[in-house]
Amino acid sequence: MEYRKLGTTDLNLSVITYGAFAIGGSMWGGNEKQDSIDAIHASLDHGITSIDTAPFYGFGLSEELIGEAIKGRDRSKIQILTKFGLVWDKSNNGKGEHFFDASDEQGNPVPVFKFASKENIIKEAEESLKRLGTDYIDLLQIHWPDATTPISETMEAMELLIQQGKIKAAGLCNYDLSQMQTAAETIKLASNQVSYSMLNRGIENELVPFSIANDISIIAYSPLERGLLTGKYFKNARLKSDDHRNGYFGQFNPELVEAFLNKIQPVADSQNATLSQLVLRWTTLQPGIAIVLAGARNAKQAIENAAAINISISDEELNFINENLALISQQLA
């Protein structure tokens, strides 16, 4: 595994970091508890030292599973990344910005709000520490921008948590350039976690140059477009009816994506690698991308993700991938 320093902090994260959204089950067609714990153990045993989660993932379940999985492990060798700012219970009394309606296990609607007030951040951090079974969080991130709370208030709350020793570093998620610039006026930012993949490269225009110039690490999520770029959904794979990807995949042109994957399959084959491993490795090599999140719902997937870092892509192969990617990008535009 390779490890990279996060921003100007003392944190060194595994370049492939375990993404724990899916193990929360909600929006992903459920989960199997033991498979999820096995996936975390396999990740840790194969060099992935960093785990990214959020309270919203499974309404607390993802954090709880991580807490159970790391119990008894050397905490100093594990970096926990979690978030705040998506509120689904009634404790905020409707404050914040309505985001969307999720569903509970019975299929009942659950209103979700973006809410990043100082009081709420302190509250959520304490709840996360309890669920994770730890006394500090390595990187705390605002999950989504909250238009109802001044950015300075949110950043000041994270600065307070750093001073209290409850978090080591502060990060953003899904902030655009203007929002990043405003946040940076109040606190030294470690990172911004944003969506980035072969099919979604918009951040390269402004956000990447700003981040590089200001020593802010980019954490890329959805590098495999939630499984689409693995290729298996073109080979009779089926999603459960309550899996959000049934709608998510619809934004892409399946025929073009499949044709592109068929083009680069020989590169993966030459490396004795899977398409998902090739795509993950390509993502780690892009300018400004420090950390790449990869989800796994069982040990086999976790081991495969960790091994992606071992792929050596030549300049010729990289050019071949990029040339074909440019063609599909033009057609998808």
Short mmCIF file of the C-alpha atoms (twelve columns), coordinates in Angstrom:
data_MODEL
# 
_entry.id   MODEL 
# 
loop_
_atom_site.group_PDB 
_atom_site.id 
_atom_site.type_symbol 
_atom_site.label_atom_id 
_atom_site.label_alt_id 
_atom_site.label_comp_id 
_atom_site.label_asym_id 
_atom_site.label_seq_id 
_atom_site.Cartn_x 
_atom_site.Cartn_y 
_atom_site.Cartn_z 
_atom_site.pdbx_PDB_model_num 
ATOM 1   C CA . MET A 1   0.000   0.000   0.000   1 
ATOM 2   C CA . GLU A 2   1.034   3.594   -0.547  1 
ATOM 3   C CA . TYR A 3   0.401   6.308   2.024   1 
ATOM 4   C CA . ARG A 4   0.030   10.037  1.524   1 
ATOM 5   C CA . LYS A 5   0.129   12.984  3.870   1 
ATOM 6   C CA . LEU A 6   -3.231  14.724  4.219   1 
ATOM 7   C CA . GLY A 7   -2.785  18.403  3.478   1 
ATOM 8   C CA . THR A 8   -0.309  19.939  5.917   1 
ATOM 9   C CA . THR A 9   -1.414  17.689  8.786   1 
ATOM 10  C CA . ASP A 10  0.539   14.883  10.432  1 
ATOM 11  C CA . LEU A 11  -1.973  12.343  9.132   1 
ATOM 12  C CA . ASN A 12  -0.753  9.745   6.651   1 
ATOM 13  C CA . LEU A 13  -3.647  7.953   4.990   1 
ATOM 14  C CA . SER A 14  -3.671  4.864   2.810   1 
ATOM 15  C CA . VAL A 15  -4.104  5.995   -0.791  1 
ATOM 16  C CA . ILE A 16  -6.897  3.453   -1.125  1 
ATOM 17  C CA . THR A 17  -9.196  4.226   1.789   1 
ATOM 18  C CA . TYR A 18  -12.140 2.077   2.830   1 
ATOM 19  C CA . GLY A 19  -15.454 3.781   2.031   1 
ATOM 20  C CA . ALA A 20  -18.151 2.691   4.472   1 
ATOM 21  C CA . PHE A 21  -21.330 4.070   2.861   1 
ATOM 22  C CA . ALA A 22  -22.654 0.754   1.575   1 
ATOM 23  C CA . ILE A 23  -22.209 -1.187  4.823   1 
ATOM 24  C CA . GLY A 24  -24.767 1.127   6.396   1 
ATOM 25  C CA . GLY A 25  -27.277 -0.776  4.267   1 
ATOM 26  C CA . SER A 26  -29.713 2.089   3.797   1 
ATOM 27  C CA . MET A 27  -30.055 3.029   0.095   1 
ATOM 28  C CA . TRP A 28  -27.870 0.041   -0.836  1 
ATOM 29  C CA . GLY A 29  -30.351 -2.812  -0.561  1 
ATOM 30  C CA . GLY A 30  -29.368 -3.763  2.995   1 
ATOM 31  C CA . ASN A 31  -26.190 -5.339  4.328   1 
ATOM 32  C CA . GLU A 32  -24.861 -8.431  6.084   1 
ATOM 33  C CA . LYS A 33  -23.260 -7.508  9.406   1 
ATOM 34  C CA . GLN A 34  -20.555 -10.176 9.450   1 
ATOM 35  C CA . ASP A 35  -19.645 -9.563  5.815   1 
ATOM 36  C CA . SER A 36  -19.226 -5.867  6.618   1 
ATOM 37  C CA . ILE A 37  -16.997 -6.538  9.617   1 
ATOM 38  C CA . ASP A 38  -14.989 -9.055  7.593   1 
ATOM 39  C CA . ALA A 39  -14.513 -6.407  4.883   1 
ATOM 40  C CA . ILE A 40  -13.100 -3.939  7.407   1 
ATOM 41  C CA . HIS A 41  -10.804 -6.567  8.918   1 
ATOM 42  C CA . ALA A 42  -9.569  -7.631  5.473   1 
ATOM 43  C CA . SER A 43  -8.882  -4.004  4.555   1 
ATOM 44  C CA . LEU A 44  -6.826  -3.441  7.694   1 
ATOM 45  C CA . ASP A 45  -4.970  -6.722  7.188   1 
ATOM 46  C CA . HIS A 46  -4.017  -5.747  3.620   1 
ATOM 47  C CA . GLY A 47  -2.621  -2.279  4.217   1 
ATOM 48  C CA . ILE A 48  -5.705  -0.077  4.121   1 
ATOM 49  C CA . THR A 49  -5.366  1.891   7.350   1 
ATOM 50  C CA . SER A 50  -8.000  4.584   6.721   1 
ATOM 51  C CA . ILE A 51  -11.778 4.245   6.980   1 
ATOM 52  C CA . ASP A 52  -14.257 6.881   5.796   1 
ATOM 53  C CA . THR A 53  -17.783 6.897   7.172   1 
ATOM 54  C CA . ALA A 54  -20.596 9.237   8.262   1 
ATOM 55  C CA . PRO A 55  -23.428 9.249   10.796  1 
ATOM 56  C CA . PHE A 56  -25.952 9.265   7.951   1 
ATOM 57  C CA . TYR A 57  -24.707 5.970   6.533   1 
ATOM 58  C CA . GLY A 58  -27.323 3.566   7.802   1 
ATOM 59  C CA . PHE A 59  -28.496 6.138   10.362  1 
ATOM 60  C CA . GLY A 60  -25.516 5.400   12.598  1 
ATOM 61  C CA . LEU A 61  -25.087 1.734   11.679  1 
ATOM 62  C CA . SER A 62  -21.933 2.227   9.597   1 
ATOM 63  C CA . GLU A 63  -20.137 3.947   12.470  1 
ATOM 64  C CA . GLU A 64  -21.299 1.294   14.912  1 
ATOM 65  C CA . LEU A 65  -19.996 -1.518  12.700  1 
ATOM 66  C CA . ILE A 66  -16.645 0.222   12.371  1 
ATOM 67  C CA . GLY A 67  -16.459 0.641   16.136  1 
ATOM 68  C CA . GLU A 68  -17.110 -3.067  16.579  1 
ATOM 69  C CA . ALA A 69  -14.640 -4.046  13.849  1 
ATOM 70  C CA . ILE A 70  -11.700 -2.018  15.184  1 
ATOM 71  C CA . LYS A 71  -12.219 -2.975  18.808  1 
ATOM 72  C CA . GLY A 72  -9.009  -4.559  20.088  1 
ATOM 73  C CA . ARG A 73  -6.948  -3.211  17.179  1 
ATOM 74  C CA . ASP A 74  -4.136  -0.682  17.593  1 
ATOM 75  C CA . ARG A 75  -6.080  2.564   17.263  1 
ATOM 76  C CA . SER A 76  -2.912  4.564   16.561  1 
ATOM 77  C CA . LYS A 77  -2.487  2.659   13.290  1 
ATOM 78  C CA . ILE A 78  -6.024  3.354   12.069  1 
ATOM 79  C CA . GLN A 79  -7.292  6.665   10.701  1 
ATOM 80  C CA . ILE A 80  -11.013 7.265   11.112  1 
ATOM 81  C CA . LEU A 81  -12.647 9.811   8.834   1 
ATOM 82  C CA . THR A 82  -16.233 10.728  9.605   1 
ATOM 83  C CA . LYS A 83  -18.638 13.587  9.000   1 
ATOM 84  C CA . PHE A 84  -21.441 15.722  10.390  1 
ATOM 85  C CA . GLY A 85  -24.180 17.921  9.052   1 
ATOM 86  C CA . LEU A 86  -26.874 15.532  7.790   1 
ATOM 87  C CA . VAL A 87  -29.600 15.352  10.422  1 
ATOM 88  C CA . TRP A 88  -32.406 12.820  10.121  1 
ATOM 89  C CA . ASP A 89  -33.976 12.801  13.588  1 
ATOM 90  C CA . LYS A 90  -36.279 15.408  15.101  1 
ATOM 91  C CA . SER A 91  -33.710 16.891  17.474  1 
ATOM 92  C CA . ASN A 92  -33.036 19.854  15.184  1 
ATOM 93  C CA . ASN A 93  -36.746 20.787  15.172  1 
ATOM 94  C CA . GLY A 94  -36.740 21.278  11.429  1 
ATOM 95  C CA . LYS A 95  -33.747 23.617  11.432  1 
ATOM 96  C CA . GLY A 96  -31.353 23.614  8.531   1 
ATOM 97  C CA . GLU A 97  -31.907 23.042  4.834   1 
ATOM 98  C CA . HIS A 98  -34.139 20.170  3.707   1 
ATOM 99  C CA . PHE A 99  -32.023 17.884  1.511   1 
ATOM 100 C CA . PHE A 100 -34.164 14.896  0.594   1 
ATOM 101 C CA . ASP A 101 -36.357 12.182  2.088   1 
ATOM 102 C CA . ALA A 102 -34.636 8.905   2.876   1 
ATOM 103 C CA . SER A 103 -36.423 5.729   3.974   1 
ATOM 104 C CA . ASP A 104 -36.192 3.668   7.134   1 
ATOM 105 C CA . GLU A 105 -36.155 -0.151  7.226   1 
ATOM 106 C CA . GLN A 106 -39.959 -0.206  7.024   1 
ATOM 107 C CA . GLY A 107 -39.978 2.034   3.977   1 
ATOM 108 C CA . ASN A 108 -41.260 5.063   5.858   1 
ATOM 109 C CA . PRO A 109 -39.992 8.465   4.682   1 
ATOM 110 C CA . VAL A 110 -37.264 10.045  6.813   1 
ATOM 111 C CA . PRO A 111 -36.653 13.761  6.125   1 
ATOM 112 C CA . VAL A 112 -32.925 14.579  5.970   1 
ATOM 113 C CA . PHE A 113 -31.665 18.111  6.629   1 
ATOM 114 C CA . LYS A 114 -28.319 19.799  6.045   1 
ATOM 115 C CA . PHE A 115 -27.560 21.413  9.394   1 
ATOM 116 C CA . ALA A 116 -24.095 22.579  10.431  1 
ATOM 117 C CA . SER A 117 -24.575 24.933  13.374  1 
ATOM 118 C CA . LYS A 118 -21.928 24.999  16.092  1 
ATOM 119 C CA . GLU A 119 -24.253 23.366  18.606  1 
ATOM 120 C CA . ASN A 120 -25.181 20.573  16.213  1 
ATOM 121 C CA . ILE A 121 -21.559 19.882  15.242  1 
ATOM 122 C CA . ILE A 122 -20.529 19.457  18.882  1 
ATOM 123 C CA . LYS A 123 -23.511 17.166  19.451  1 
ATOM 124 C CA . GLU A 124 -22.837 15.034  16.362  1 
ATOM 125 C CA . ALA A 125 -19.135 14.698  17.154  1 
ATOM 126 C CA . GLU A 126 -19.932 13.318  20.599  1 
ATOM 127 C CA . GLU A 127 -22.432 10.857  19.127  1 
ATOM 128 C CA . SER A 128 -19.900 9.686   16.524  1 
ATOM 129 C CA . LEU A 129 -17.200 9.182   19.161  1 
ATOM 130 C CA . LYS A 130 -19.600 6.996   21.129  1 
ATOM 131 C CA . ARG A 131 -20.687 4.916   18.125  1 
ATOM 132 C CA . LEU A 132 -17.092 4.475   16.956  1 
ATOM 133 C CA . GLY A 133 -15.879 3.551   20.424  1 
ATOM 134 C CA . THR A 134 -12.969 5.972   20.325  1 
ATOM 135 C CA . ASP A 135 -11.940 9.192   22.060  1 
ATOM 136 C CA . TYR A 136 -10.786 11.051  18.938  1 
ATOM 137 C CA . ILE A 137 -11.558 11.344  15.244  1 
ATOM 138 C CA . ASP A 138 -8.665  11.727  12.822  1 
ATOM 139 C CA . LEU A 139 -10.544 13.779  10.212  1 
ATOM 140 C CA . LEU A 140 -13.942 15.375  10.765  1 
ATOM 141 C CA . GLN A 141 -15.683 16.629  7.629   1 
ATOM 142 C CA . ILE A 142 -18.832 18.616  6.942   1 
ATOM 143 C CA . HIS A 143 -20.905 16.256  4.809   1 
ATOM 144 C CA . TRP A 144 -22.702 18.820  2.621   1 
ATOM 145 C CA . PRO A 145 -22.763 22.641  2.613   1 
ATOM 146 C CA . ASP A 146 -25.549 24.106  4.735   1 
ATOM 147 C CA . ALA A 147 -26.884 27.364  3.291   1 
ATOM 148 C CA . THR A 148 -28.619 28.248  6.581   1 
ATOM 149 C CA . THR A 149 -25.425 28.387  8.673   1 
ATOM 150 C CA . PRO A 150 -22.498 30.765  8.062   1 
ATOM 151 C CA . ILE A 151 -19.449 28.823  6.884   1 
ATOM 152 C CA . SER A 152 -17.348 30.646  9.483   1 
ATOM 153 C CA . GLU A 153 -19.530 29.287  12.311  1 
ATOM 154 C CA . THR A 154 -19.100 25.740  11.050  1 
ATOM 155 C CA . MET A 155 -15.336 26.100  10.726  1 
ATOM 156 C CA . GLU A 156 -15.020 27.705  14.168  1 
ATOM 157 C CA . ALA A 157 -16.779 24.706  15.701  1 
ATOM 158 C CA . MET A 158 -14.284 22.347  14.111  1 
ATOM 159 C CA . GLU A 159 -11.407 24.507  15.315  1 
ATOM 160 C CA . LEU A 160 -12.798 24.200  18.846  1 
ATOM 161 C CA . LEU A 161 -12.921 20.402  18.522  1 
ATOM 162 C CA . ILE A 162 -9.279  20.403  17.377  1 
ATOM 163 C CA . GLN A 163 -8.305  22.468  20.418  1 
ATOM 164 C CA . GLN A 164 -10.171 20.025  22.657  1 
ATOM 165 C CA . GLY A 165 -8.298  17.088  21.131  1 
ATOM 166 C CA . LYS A 166 -11.484 15.418  19.922  1 
ATOM 167 C CA . ILE A 167 -10.475 15.681  16.277  1 
ATOM 168 C CA . LYS A 168 -7.057  15.924  14.655  1 
ATOM 169 C CA . ALA A 169 -7.977  17.700  11.437  1 
ATOM 170 C CA . ALA A 170 -10.854 19.453  9.695   1 
ATOM 171 C CA . GLY A 171 -12.100 18.732  6.215   1 
ATOM 172 C CA . LEU A 172 -14.885 19.529  3.785   1 
ATOM 173 C CA . CYS A 173 -17.116 17.460  1.558   1 
ATOM 174 C CA . ASN A 174 -18.854 18.601  -1.596  1 
ATOM 175 C CA . TYR A 175 -17.677 22.233  -1.289  1 
ATOM 176 C CA . ASP A 176 -17.232 24.185  -4.493  1 
ATOM 177 C CA . LEU A 177 -14.336 26.596  -5.063  1 
ATOM 178 C CA . SER A 178 -16.045 29.655  -3.593  1 
ATOM 179 C CA . GLN A 179 -17.119 27.759  -0.483  1 
ATOM 180 C CA . MET A 180 -13.612 26.364  -0.030  1 
ATOM 181 C CA . GLN A 181 -12.113 29.824  -0.254  1 
ATOM 182 C CA . THR A 182 -14.515 31.109  2.398   1 
ATOM 183 C CA . ALA A 183 -13.849 28.166  4.718   1 
ATOM 184 C CA . ALA A 184 -10.087 28.623  4.369   1 
ATOM 185 C CA . GLU A 185 -10.388 32.125  5.793   1 
ATOM 186 C CA . THR A 186 -11.336 30.652  9.181   1 
ATOM 187 C CA . ILE A 187 -9.477  27.351  9.501   1 
ATOM 188 C CA . LYS A 188 -6.552  25.460  8.005   1 
ATOM 189 C CA . LEU A 189 -8.245  22.886  5.829   1 
ATOM 190 C CA . ALA A 190 -6.855  19.389  5.450   1 
ATOM 191 C CA . SER A 191 -9.059  18.168  2.623   1 
ATOM 192 C CA . ASN A 192 -12.152 18.355  0.473   1 
ATOM 193 C CA . GLN A 193 -13.966 15.116  -0.314  1 
ATOM 194 C CA . VAL A 194 -15.702 15.332  -3.664  1 
ATOM 195 C CA . SER A 195 -17.176 13.089  -6.322  1 
ATOM 196 C CA . TYR A 196 -14.612 12.240  -9.011  1 
ATOM 197 C CA . SER A 197 -14.307 9.482   -11.566 1 
ATOM 198 C CA . MET A 198 -13.409 8.766   -15.174 1 
ATOM 199 C CA . LEU A 199 -16.957 9.840   -16.029 1 
ATOM 200 C CA . ASN A 200 -17.050 12.845  -13.704 1 
ATOM 201 C CA . ARG A 201 -13.998 15.127  -13.976 1 
ATOM 202 C CA . GLY A 202 -15.458 18.594  -13.548 1 
ATOM 203 C CA . ILE A 203 -13.313 19.364  -10.490 1 
ATOM 204 C CA . GLU A 204 -10.202 19.409  -12.686 1 
ATOM 205 C CA . ASN A 205 -11.055 22.886  -14.013 1 
ATOM 206 C CA . GLU A 206 -10.901 25.003  -10.838 1 
ATOM 207 C CA . LEU A 207 -11.039 22.967  -7.644  1 
ATOM 208 C CA . VAL A 208 -7.971  20.829  -8.341  1 
ATOM 209 C CA . PRO A 209 -5.638  23.777  -9.143  1 
ATOM 210 C CA . PHE A 210 -6.806  25.664  -6.030  1 
ATOM 211 C CA . SER A 211 -6.346  22.613  -3.821  1 
ATOM 212 C CA . ILE A 212 -2.838  21.921  -5.130  1 
ATOM 213 C CA . ALA A 213 -1.818  25.566  -4.698  1 
ATOM 214 C CA . ASN A 214 -3.098  25.634  -1.107  1 
ATOM 215 C CA . ASP A 215 -1.931  22.200  0.090   1 
ATOM 216 C CA . ILE A 216 -5.476  20.882  0.485   1 
ATOM 217 C CA . SER A 217 -5.844  17.197  -0.278  1 
ATOM 218 C CA . ILE A 218 -8.671  15.958  -2.469  1 
ATOM 219 C CA . ILE A 219 -10.399 12.787  -1.332  1 
ATOM 220 C CA . ALA A 220 -12.219 11.253  -4.295  1 
ATOM 221 C CA . TYR A 221 -15.449 9.404   -3.700  1 
ATOM 222 C CA . SER A 222 -17.427 7.305   -6.187  1 
ATOM 223 C CA . PRO A 223 -14.341 6.595   -8.353  1 
ATOM 224 C CA . LEU A 224 -16.105 3.466   -9.634  1 
ATOM 225 C CA . GLU A 225 -19.398 5.358   -10.042 1 
ATOM 226 C CA . ARG A 226 -20.940 3.144   -7.369  1 
ATOM 227 C CA . GLY A 227 -19.988 0.004   -9.240  1 
ATOM 228 C CA . LEU A 228 -20.811 1.008   -12.811 1 
ATOM 229 C CA . LEU A 229 -17.132 1.104   -13.835 1 
ATOM 230 C CA . THR A 230 -16.531 -2.420  -12.539 1 
ATOM 231 C CA . GLY A 231 -18.272 -3.665  -15.678 1 
ATOM 232 C CA . LYS A 232 -20.280 -6.297  -13.838 1 
ATOM 233 C CA . TYR A 233 -23.581 -4.485  -14.343 1 
ATOM 234 C CA . PHE A 234 -23.285 -5.155  -18.048 1 
ATOM 235 C CA . LYS A 235 -23.039 -8.879  -17.336 1 
ATOM 236 C CA . ASN A 236 -26.436 -9.737  -15.875 1 
ATOM 237 C CA . ALA A 237 -25.766 -8.365  -12.381 1 
ATOM 238 C CA . ARG A 238 -28.985 -7.377  -10.639 1 
ATOM 239 C CA . LEU A 239 -29.718 -4.667  -8.086  1 
ATOM 240 C CA . LYS A 240 -32.327 -4.936  -5.353  1 
ATOM 241 C CA . SER A 241 -35.404 -2.778  -5.816  1 
ATOM 242 C CA . ASP A 242 -34.470 -0.445  -2.933  1 
ATOM 243 C CA . ASP A 243 -30.931 0.126   -4.200  1 
ATOM 244 C CA . HIS A 244 -30.494 3.814   -5.137  1 
ATOM 245 C CA . ARG A 245 -28.240 2.863   -8.026  1 
ATOM 246 C CA . ASN A 246 -31.270 1.792   -10.065 1 
ATOM 247 C CA . GLY A 247 -31.814 5.504   -10.633 1 
ATOM 248 C CA . TYR A 248 -28.229 6.686   -10.272 1 
ATOM 249 C CA . PHE A 249 -26.893 4.698   -13.226 1 
ATOM 250 C CA . GLY A 250 -29.498 6.290   -15.474 1 
ATOM 251 C CA . GLN A 251 -27.475 9.500   -15.817 1 
ATOM 252 C CA . PHE A 252 -24.865 7.708   -17.915 1 
ATOM 253 C CA . ASN A 253 -25.085 6.251   -21.408 1 
ATOM 254 C CA . PRO A 254 -24.762 2.493   -20.764 1 
ATOM 255 C CA . GLU A 255 -23.734 1.638   -24.326 1 
ATOM 256 C CA . LEU A 256 -20.919 4.187   -24.366 1 
ATOM 257 C CA . VAL A 257 -19.667 3.175   -20.924 1 
ATOM 258 C CA . GLU A 258 -19.701 -0.504  -21.839 1 
ATOM 259 C CA . ALA A 259 -17.825 0.202   -25.095 1 
ATOM 260 C CA . PHE A 260 -15.188 2.174   -23.197 1 
ATOM 261 C CA . LEU A 261 -14.714 -0.565  -20.618 1 
ATOM 262 C CA . ASN A 262 -14.339 -3.137  -23.386 1 
ATOM 263 C CA . LYS A 263 -11.603 -0.951  -24.897 1 
ATOM 264 C CA . ILE A 264 -9.543  -0.797  -21.703 1 
ATOM 265 C CA . GLN A 265 -10.193 -4.386  -20.619 1 
ATOM 266 C CA . PRO A 266 -6.987  -5.606  -22.349 1 
ATOM 267 C CA . VAL A 267 -4.953  -3.198  -20.192 1 
ATOM 268 C CA . ALA A 268 -6.439  -4.753  -17.077 1 
ATOM 269 C CA . ASP A 269 -5.883  -8.249  -18.474 1 
ATOM 270 C CA . SER A 270 -2.209  -7.495  -19.162 1 
ATOM 271 C CA . GLN A 271 -1.827  -6.630  -15.472 1 
ATOM 272 C CA . ASN A 272 -3.797  -9.679  -14.304 1 
ATOM 273 C CA . ALA A 273 -6.148  -7.133  -12.778 1 
ATOM 274 C CA . THR A 274 -9.867  -6.484  -12.758 1 
ATOM 275 C CA . LEU A 275 -11.449 -3.458  -14.370 1 
ATOM 276 C CA . SER A 276 -12.241 -2.025  -10.946 1 
ATOM 277 C CA . GLN A 277 -8.588  -2.303  -9.904  1 
ATOM 278 C CA . LEU A 278 -7.445  -0.582  -13.091 1 
ATOM 279 C CA . VAL A 279 -9.969  2.238   -12.615 1 
ATOM 280 C CA . LEU A 280 -8.980  2.730   -8.966  1 
ATOM 281 C CA . ARG A 281 -5.289  2.836   -9.849  1 
ATOM 282 C CA . TRP A 282 -5.894  5.318   -12.679 1 
ATOM 283 C CA . THR A 283 -7.738  7.550   -10.214 1 
ATOM 284 C CA . THR A 284 -4.837  7.523   -7.722  1 
ATOM 285 C CA . LEU A 285 -2.530  8.821   -10.472 1 
ATOM 286 C CA . GLN A 286 -4.542  11.927  -11.342 1 
ATOM 287 C CA . PRO A 287 -3.144  15.358  -10.336 1 
ATOM 288 C CA . GLY A 288 -4.431  16.616  -7.003  1 
ATOM 289 C CA . ILE A 289 -6.131  13.366  -6.044  1 
ATOM 290 C CA . ALA A 290 -4.546  12.314  -2.764  1 
ATOM 291 C CA . ILE A 291 -6.930  9.653   -1.488  1 
ATOM 292 C CA . VAL A 292 -9.387  7.393   -3.316  1 
ATOM 293 C CA . LEU A 293 -12.347 5.847   -1.509  1 
ATOM 294 C CA . ALA A 294 -13.371 2.312   -2.381  1 
ATOM 295 C CA . GLY A 295 -16.288 0.519   -0.789  1 
ATOM 296 C CA . ALA A 296 -16.392 -3.194  -0.086  1 
ATOM 297 C CA . ARG A 297 -19.251 -5.302  1.233   1 
ATOM 298 C CA . ASN A 298 -17.189 -8.425  1.886   1 
ATOM 299 C CA . ALA A 299 -13.590 -9.494  2.458   1 
ATOM 300 C CA . LYS A 300 -12.994 -10.523 -1.157  1 
ATOM 301 C CA . GLN A 301 -13.882 -7.070  -2.471  1 
ATOM 302 C CA . ALA A 302 -11.764 -5.404  0.215   1 
ATOM 303 C CA . ILE A 303 -8.685  -7.450  -0.666  1 
ATOM 304 C CA . GLU A 304 -9.192  -6.715  -4.353  1 
ATOM 305 C CA . ASN A 305 -9.417  -2.976  -3.655  1 
ATOM 306 C CA . ALA A 306 -6.224  -2.998  -1.599  1 
ATOM 307 C CA . ALA A 307 -4.339  -4.825  -4.359  1 
ATOM 308 C CA . ALA A 308 -5.236  -2.114  -6.890  1 
ATOM 309 C CA . ILE A 309 -2.336  -0.022  -5.613  1 
ATOM 310 C CA . ASN A 310 0.115   -2.648  -6.881  1 
ATOM 311 C CA . ILE A 311 -0.824  -2.123  -10.536 1 
ATOM 312 C CA . SER A 312 1.881   -0.396  -12.545 1 
ATOM 313 C CA . ILE A 313 0.392   1.548   -15.461 1 
ATOM 314 C CA . SER A 314 2.938   2.535   -18.099 1 
ATOM 315 C CA . ASP A 315 2.875   5.916   -19.806 1 
ATOM 316 C CA . GLU A 316 1.767   4.204   -22.998 1 
ATOM 317 C CA . GLU A 317 -1.116  2.463   -21.219 1 
ATOM 318 C CA . LEU A 318 -2.096  5.662   -19.446 1 
ATOM 319 C CA . ASN A 319 -2.182  7.534   -22.748 1 
ATOM 320 C CA . PHE A 320 -4.286  4.769   -24.284 1 
ATOM 321 C CA . ILE A 321 -6.806  4.962   -21.432 1 
ATOM 322 C CA . ASN A 322 -6.940  8.752   -21.556 1 
ATOM 323 C CA . GLU A 323 -7.373  8.846   -25.334 1 
ATOM 324 C CA . ASN A 324 -10.345 6.491   -25.168 1 
ATOM 325 C CA . LEU A 325 -11.698 8.356   -22.190 1 
ATOM 326 C CA . ALA A 326 -11.529 11.614  -24.138 1 
ATOM 327 C CA . LEU A 327 -13.606 10.042  -26.900 1 
ATOM 328 C CA . ILE A 328 -16.342 8.868   -24.570 1 
ATOM 329 C CA . SER A 329 -16.308 12.175  -22.672 1 
ATOM 330 C CA . GLN A 330 -16.985 14.068  -25.887 1 
ATOM 331 C CA . GLN A 331 -19.947 11.824  -26.634 1 
ATOM 332 C CA . LEU A 332 -21.311 12.016  -23.072 1 
ATOM 333 C CA . ALA A 333 -21.059 15.836  -23.004 1 
# 
